[in-house]
PDB file of C-alpha atoms in Angstrom:
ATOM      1  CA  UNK D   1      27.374 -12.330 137.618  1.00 74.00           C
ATOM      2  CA  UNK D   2      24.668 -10.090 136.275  1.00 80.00           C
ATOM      3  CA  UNK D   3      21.162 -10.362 137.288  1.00 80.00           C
ATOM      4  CA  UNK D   4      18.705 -11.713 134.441  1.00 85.00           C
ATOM      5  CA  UNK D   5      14.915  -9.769 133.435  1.00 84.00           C
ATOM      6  CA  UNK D   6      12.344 -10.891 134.855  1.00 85.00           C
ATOM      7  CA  UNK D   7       9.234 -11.723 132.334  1.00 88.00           C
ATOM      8  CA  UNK D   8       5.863 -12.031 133.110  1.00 87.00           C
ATOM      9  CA  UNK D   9       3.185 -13.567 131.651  1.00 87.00           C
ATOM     10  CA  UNK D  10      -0.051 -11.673 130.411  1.00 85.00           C
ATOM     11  CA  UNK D  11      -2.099 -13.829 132.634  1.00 87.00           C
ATOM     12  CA  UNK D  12       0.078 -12.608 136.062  1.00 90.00           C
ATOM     13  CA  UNK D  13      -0.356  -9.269 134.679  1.00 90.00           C
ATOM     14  CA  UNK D  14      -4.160  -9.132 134.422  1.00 89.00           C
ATOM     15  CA  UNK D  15      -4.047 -11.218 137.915  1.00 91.00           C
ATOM     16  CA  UNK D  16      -2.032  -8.878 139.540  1.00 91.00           C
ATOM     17  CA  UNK D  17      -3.674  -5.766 138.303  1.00 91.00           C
ATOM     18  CA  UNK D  18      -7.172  -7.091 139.308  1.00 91.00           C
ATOM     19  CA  UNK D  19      -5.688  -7.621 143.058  1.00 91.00           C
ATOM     20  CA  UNK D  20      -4.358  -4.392 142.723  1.00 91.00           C
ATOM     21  CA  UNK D  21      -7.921  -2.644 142.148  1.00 90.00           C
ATOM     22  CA  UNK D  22      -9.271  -4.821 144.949  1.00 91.00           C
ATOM     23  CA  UNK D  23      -6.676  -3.649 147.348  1.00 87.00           C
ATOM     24  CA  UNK D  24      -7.126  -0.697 150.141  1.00 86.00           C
ATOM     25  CA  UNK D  25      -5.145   1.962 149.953  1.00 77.00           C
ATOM     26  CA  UNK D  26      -2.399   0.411 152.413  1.00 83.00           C
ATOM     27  CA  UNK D  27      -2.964  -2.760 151.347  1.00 88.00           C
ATOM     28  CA  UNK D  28      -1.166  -1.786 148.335  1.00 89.00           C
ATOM     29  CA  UNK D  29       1.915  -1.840 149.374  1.00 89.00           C
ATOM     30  CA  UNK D  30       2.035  -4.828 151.088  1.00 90.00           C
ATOM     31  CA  UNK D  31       1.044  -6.374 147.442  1.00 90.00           C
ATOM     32  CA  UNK D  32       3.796  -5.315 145.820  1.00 90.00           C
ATOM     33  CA  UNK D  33       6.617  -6.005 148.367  1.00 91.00           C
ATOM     34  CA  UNK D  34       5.035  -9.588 148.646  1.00 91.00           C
ATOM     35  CA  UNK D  35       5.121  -9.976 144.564  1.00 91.00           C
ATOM     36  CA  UNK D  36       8.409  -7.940 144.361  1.00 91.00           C
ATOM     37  CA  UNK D  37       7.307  -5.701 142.184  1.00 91.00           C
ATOM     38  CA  UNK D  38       7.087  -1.535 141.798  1.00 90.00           C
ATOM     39  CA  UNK D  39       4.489   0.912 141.040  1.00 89.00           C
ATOM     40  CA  UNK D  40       5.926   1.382 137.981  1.00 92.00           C
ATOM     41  CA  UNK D  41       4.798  -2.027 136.728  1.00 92.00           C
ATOM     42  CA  UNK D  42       1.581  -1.459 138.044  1.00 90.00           C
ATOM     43  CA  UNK D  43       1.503   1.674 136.056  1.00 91.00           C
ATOM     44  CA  UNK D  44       2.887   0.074 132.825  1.00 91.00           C
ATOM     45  CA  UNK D  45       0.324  -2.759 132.807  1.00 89.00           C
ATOM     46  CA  UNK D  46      -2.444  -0.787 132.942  1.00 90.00           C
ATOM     47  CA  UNK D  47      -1.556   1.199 130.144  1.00 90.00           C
ATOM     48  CA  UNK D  48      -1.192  -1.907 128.091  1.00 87.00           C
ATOM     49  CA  UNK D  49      -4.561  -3.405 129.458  1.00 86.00           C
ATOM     50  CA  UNK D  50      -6.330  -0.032 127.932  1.00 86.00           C
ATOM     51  CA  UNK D  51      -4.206   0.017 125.320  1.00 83.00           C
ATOM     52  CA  UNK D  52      -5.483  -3.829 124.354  1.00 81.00           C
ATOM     53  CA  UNK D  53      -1.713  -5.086 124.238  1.00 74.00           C
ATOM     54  CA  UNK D  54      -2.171  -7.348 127.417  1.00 71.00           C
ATOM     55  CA  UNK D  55      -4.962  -9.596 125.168  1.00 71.00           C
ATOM     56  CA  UNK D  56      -2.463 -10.183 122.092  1.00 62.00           C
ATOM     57  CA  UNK D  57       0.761 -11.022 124.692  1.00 54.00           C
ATOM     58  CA  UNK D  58       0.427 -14.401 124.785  1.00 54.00           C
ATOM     59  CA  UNK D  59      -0.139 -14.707 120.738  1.00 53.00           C
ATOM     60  CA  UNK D  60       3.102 -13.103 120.181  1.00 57.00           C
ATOM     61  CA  UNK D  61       6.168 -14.188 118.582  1.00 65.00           C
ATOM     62  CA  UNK D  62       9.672 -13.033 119.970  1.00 72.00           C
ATOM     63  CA  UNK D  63      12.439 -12.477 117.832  1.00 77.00           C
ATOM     64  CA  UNK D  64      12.372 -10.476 114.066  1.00 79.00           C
ATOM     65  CA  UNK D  65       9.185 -10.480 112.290  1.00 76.00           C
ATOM     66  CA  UNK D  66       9.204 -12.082 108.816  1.00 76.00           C
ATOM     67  CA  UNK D  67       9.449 -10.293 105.512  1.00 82.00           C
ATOM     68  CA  UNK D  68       5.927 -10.853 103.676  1.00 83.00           C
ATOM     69  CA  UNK D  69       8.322 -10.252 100.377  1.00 89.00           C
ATOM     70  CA  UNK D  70      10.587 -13.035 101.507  1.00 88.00           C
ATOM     71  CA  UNK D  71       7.995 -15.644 102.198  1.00 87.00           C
ATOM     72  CA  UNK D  72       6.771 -14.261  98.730  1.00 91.00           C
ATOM     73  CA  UNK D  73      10.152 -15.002  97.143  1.00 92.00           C
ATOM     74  CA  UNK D  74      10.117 -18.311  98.429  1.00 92.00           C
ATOM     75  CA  UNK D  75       6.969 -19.086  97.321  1.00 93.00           C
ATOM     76  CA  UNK D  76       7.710 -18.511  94.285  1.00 95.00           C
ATOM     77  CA  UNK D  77      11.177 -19.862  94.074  1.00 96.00           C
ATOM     78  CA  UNK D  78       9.181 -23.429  95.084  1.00 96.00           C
ATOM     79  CA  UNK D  79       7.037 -23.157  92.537  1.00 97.00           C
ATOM     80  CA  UNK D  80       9.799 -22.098  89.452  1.00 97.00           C
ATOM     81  CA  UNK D  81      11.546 -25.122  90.831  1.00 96.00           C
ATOM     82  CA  UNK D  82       7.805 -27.152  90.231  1.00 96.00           C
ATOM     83  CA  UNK D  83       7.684 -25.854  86.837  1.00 97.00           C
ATOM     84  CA  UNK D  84      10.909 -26.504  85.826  1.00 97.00           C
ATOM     85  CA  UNK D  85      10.250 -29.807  86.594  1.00 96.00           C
ATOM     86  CA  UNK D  86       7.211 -30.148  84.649  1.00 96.00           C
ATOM     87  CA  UNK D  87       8.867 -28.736  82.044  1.00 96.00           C
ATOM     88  CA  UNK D  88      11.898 -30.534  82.173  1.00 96.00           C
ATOM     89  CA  UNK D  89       9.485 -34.311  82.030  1.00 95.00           C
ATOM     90  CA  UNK D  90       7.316 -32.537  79.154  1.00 94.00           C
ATOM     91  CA  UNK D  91      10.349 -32.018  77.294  1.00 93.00           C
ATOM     92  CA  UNK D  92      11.373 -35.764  77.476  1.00 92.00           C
ATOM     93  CA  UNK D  93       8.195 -36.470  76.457  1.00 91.00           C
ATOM     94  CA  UNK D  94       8.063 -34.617  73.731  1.00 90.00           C
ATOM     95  CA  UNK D  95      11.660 -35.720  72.678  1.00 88.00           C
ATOM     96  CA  UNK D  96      10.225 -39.176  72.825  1.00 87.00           C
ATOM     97  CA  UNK D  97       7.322 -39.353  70.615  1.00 86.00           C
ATOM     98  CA  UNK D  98       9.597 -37.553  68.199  1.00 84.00           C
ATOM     99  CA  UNK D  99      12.272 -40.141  67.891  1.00 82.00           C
ATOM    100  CA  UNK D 100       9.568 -42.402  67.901  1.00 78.00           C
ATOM    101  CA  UNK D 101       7.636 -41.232  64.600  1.00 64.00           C
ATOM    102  CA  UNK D 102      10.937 -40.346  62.987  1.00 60.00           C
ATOM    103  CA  UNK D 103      11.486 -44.127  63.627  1.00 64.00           C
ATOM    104  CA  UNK D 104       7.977 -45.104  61.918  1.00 63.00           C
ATOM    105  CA  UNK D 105       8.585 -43.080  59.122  1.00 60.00           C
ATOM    106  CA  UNK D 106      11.820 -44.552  58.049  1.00 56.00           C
ATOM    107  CA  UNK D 107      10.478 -47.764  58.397  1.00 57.00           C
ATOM    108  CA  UNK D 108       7.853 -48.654  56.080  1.00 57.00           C
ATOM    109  CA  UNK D 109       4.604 -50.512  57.303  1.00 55.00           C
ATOM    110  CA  UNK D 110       2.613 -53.236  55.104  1.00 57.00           C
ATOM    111  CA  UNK D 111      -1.063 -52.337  55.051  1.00 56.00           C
ATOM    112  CA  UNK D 112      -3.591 -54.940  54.579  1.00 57.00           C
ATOM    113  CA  UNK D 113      -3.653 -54.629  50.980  1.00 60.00           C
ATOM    114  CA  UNK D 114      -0.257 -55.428  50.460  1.00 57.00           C
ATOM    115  CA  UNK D 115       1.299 -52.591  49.448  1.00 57.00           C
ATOM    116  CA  UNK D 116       4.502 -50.721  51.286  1.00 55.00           C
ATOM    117  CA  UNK D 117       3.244 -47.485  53.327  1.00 53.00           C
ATOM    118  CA  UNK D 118       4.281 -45.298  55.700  1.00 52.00           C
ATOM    119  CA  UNK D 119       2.994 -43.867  58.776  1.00 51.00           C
ATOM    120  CA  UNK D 120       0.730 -40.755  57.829  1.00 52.00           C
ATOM    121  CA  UNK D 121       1.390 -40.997  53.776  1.00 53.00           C
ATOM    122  CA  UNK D 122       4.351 -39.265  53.836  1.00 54.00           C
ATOM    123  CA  UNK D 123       7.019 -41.117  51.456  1.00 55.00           C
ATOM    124  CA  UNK D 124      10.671 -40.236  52.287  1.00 57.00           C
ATOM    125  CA  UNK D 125      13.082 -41.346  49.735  1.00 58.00           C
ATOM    126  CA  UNK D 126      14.961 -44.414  50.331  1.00 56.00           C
ATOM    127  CA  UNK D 127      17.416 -46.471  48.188  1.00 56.00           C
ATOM    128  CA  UNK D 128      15.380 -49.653  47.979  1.00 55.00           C
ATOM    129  CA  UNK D 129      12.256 -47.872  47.039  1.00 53.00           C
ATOM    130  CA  UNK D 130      13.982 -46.121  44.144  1.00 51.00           C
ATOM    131  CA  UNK D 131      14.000 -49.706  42.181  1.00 51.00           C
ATOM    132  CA  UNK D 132      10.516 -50.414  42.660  1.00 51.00           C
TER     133      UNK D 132
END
């Protein structure tokens, strides 16, 4: 069975390295044993402290750090999809109000004076019209 890593937290850290610098010199010792820890951590943790990492440990994320350019691509894969969309309804649209003045067209309108018009004054030729 293998032994699994210890982790500690940034806040035992900065505890544990402000006990340290209150210790005596042979009080030291006793510190560590009692935390099970070595020197070496001691060592480590106060290069991070300077170093500024120990304030950003508990902000930070494990695992791989995202691609900006892949967030980037799916941004913008979300918004082609949107557009497409858009597109794809003002299409239909458009589609619509053609069929729907071709329809007027071919269908003459009376106009209160009487007479036979069409929608716009545009005359297409028709059978019954040519024996007026």
């Amino acid at each position: 069975m293998r032994a699994e890593r210890r982790r500690f937290s940034a806040e035992y850290k900065l505890r544990i390295l402000q006990e340290a610098e209150r210790c005596a010199p042979g009080d030291l010792g006793a510190l560590l044993r009692r935390e099970g820890l070595y020197s070496s951590h001691l060592s480590t943790w106060r290069r991070q402290r300077e170093a500024g990492q120990l304030a950003r440990l508990a902000a930070q994320k494990r695992g791989r750090k995202t691609d900006p350019q892949a967030a980037e691509l799916a941004r913008l894969q979300r918004e082609n999809a949107k557009l497409q969309a858009h597109l794809q309804r003002a299409e239909l649209i458009i589609d619509a109000q053609k069929n729907s003045w071709c329809c007027s067209i071919s269908r003459p309108c009376r106009s209160p004076s009487g007479s036979e018009t069409t929608g716009g004054g545009f005359s297409p030729p028709h059978r019954h019209q040519a024996s007026l």
